[in-house]
Amino acid sequence: MAHTIENKDKLLQRVSRLRGQVNALEKALNDEHDCSEVLQLLAACRGAINALMAEVMEGHVNFHILDPKHRPTTEQKKAAQELLDVIRTYLK
């Protein structure tokens, strides 16, 4: 079973929150809010999408690259964790 199916509810909750943020952004633009408020909403949307990307990517690495069925070595697990740490830092 794919990790996106296993974590479906959690991922869909993130998408739902993201949808709410995008709707708030659209409303702010339609209502001609100050650019500082629009920028804040854009930053929130970016953060939400980056967090979703990081979560899906982590699942991908842990379930498809490290495939638990093949018992990854300690070195492989460490390398995967280092990669995920760099990705999370990059997405912040």
Coordinates of C-alpha atoms in Angstrom, one line a residue:
M1 CA 0.0 0.0 0.0
A2 CA 1.4 3.4 -0.9
H3 CA 2.2 5.8 1.9
T4 CA -0.2 8.4 0.4
I5 CA -3.1 6.0 0.9
E6 CA -2.0 5.1 4.5
N7 CA -1.7 8.8 5.4
K8 CA -4.7 9.9 3.2
D9 CA -6.7 11.6 6.0
K10 CA -3.7 13.5 7.3
L11 CA -2.7 14.7 3.8
L12 CA -6.3 15.7 2.9
Q13 CA -6.5 17.7 6.1
R14 CA -3.4 19.6 5.0
V15 CA -4.9 20.2 1.6
S16 CA -8.1 21.4 3.2
R17 CA -6.2 23.9 5.3
L18 CA -4.2 25.0 2.2
R19 CA -7.5 25.5 0.3
G20 CA -8.7 27.7 3.1
Q21 CA -5.5 29.8 2.9
V22 CA -5.8 30.2 -0.8
N23 CA -9.4 31.2 -0.4
A24 CA -8.4 33.8 2.1
L25 CA -5.7 35.1 -0.3
E26 CA -8.3 35.3 -3.1
K27 CA -10.7 37.2 -0.8
A28 CA -8.0 39.6 0.3
L29 CA -7.2 40.4 -3.3
N30 CA -10.8 40.8 -4.2
D31 CA -11.4 43.1 -1.2
E32 CA -8.3 45.1 -2.1
H33 CA -6.5 44.5 1.2
D34 CA -3.0 46.0 1.9
C35 CA -0.1 44.4 0.1
S36 CA 1.4 43.5 3.5
E37 CA -1.6 41.3 4.3
V38 CA -1.5 39.7 0.8
L39 CA 2.2 39.0 1.3
Q40 CA 1.5 37.4 4.7
L41 CA -1.2 35.2 3.2
L42 CA 1.2 34.2 0.3
A43 CA 3.9 33.3 2.8
A44 CA 1.4 31.1 4.7
C45 CA 0.3 29.4 1.5
R46 CA 3.9 28.7 0.6
G47 CA 4.7 27.3 4.0
A48 CA 1.6 25.0 3.8
I49 CA 2.5 23.7 0.4
N50 CA 6.2 23.2 1.4
A51 CA 5.1 21.3 4.5
L52 CA 2.8 19.1 2.4
M53 CA 5.7 18.5 -0.1
A54 CA 8.1 17.6 2.7
E55 CA 5.6 15.1 4.2
V56 CA 4.9 13.4 0.9
M57 CA 8.6 13.3 0.0
E58 CA 9.5 11.8 3.4
G59 CA 7.0 9.1 2.9
H60 CA 8.3 8.5 -0.6
V61 CA 11.9 8.1 0.7
N62 CA 10.9 5.9 3.6
F63 CA 8.6 3.6 1.6
H64 CA 9.9 3.5 -1.9
I65 CA 13.6 4.3 -1.7
L66 CA 14.4 2.6 1.7
D67 CA 11.7 -0.1 1.1
P68 CA 11.2 -1.5 4.6
K69 CA 10.7 -5.0 3.1
H70 CA 14.4 -5.1 2.1
R71 CA 15.7 -4.1 5.5
P72 CA 17.8 -1.0 4.7
T73 CA 21.2 -0.8 6.4
T74 CA 21.9 1.7 9.2
E75 CA 24.1 3.6 6.7
Q76 CA 21.2 3.8 4.2
K77 CA 18.8 5.0 6.9
K78 CA 21.3 7.6 8.0
A79 CA 21.8 8.9 4.5
A80 CA 18.1 9.0 3.9
Q81 CA 17.6 11.0 7.1
E82 CA 20.3 13.4 6.1
L83 CA 18.7 14.0 2.8
L84 CA 15.3 14.5 4.4
D85 CA 16.8 17.0 6.8
V86 CA 18.3 19.0 4.0
I87 CA 15.0 18.9 2.0
R88 CA 13.1 20.2 5.1
T89 CA 15.6 23.0 5.6
Y90 CA 15.4 23.9 2.0
L91 CA 11.6 24.0 2.0
K92 CA 11.5 26.3 5.1

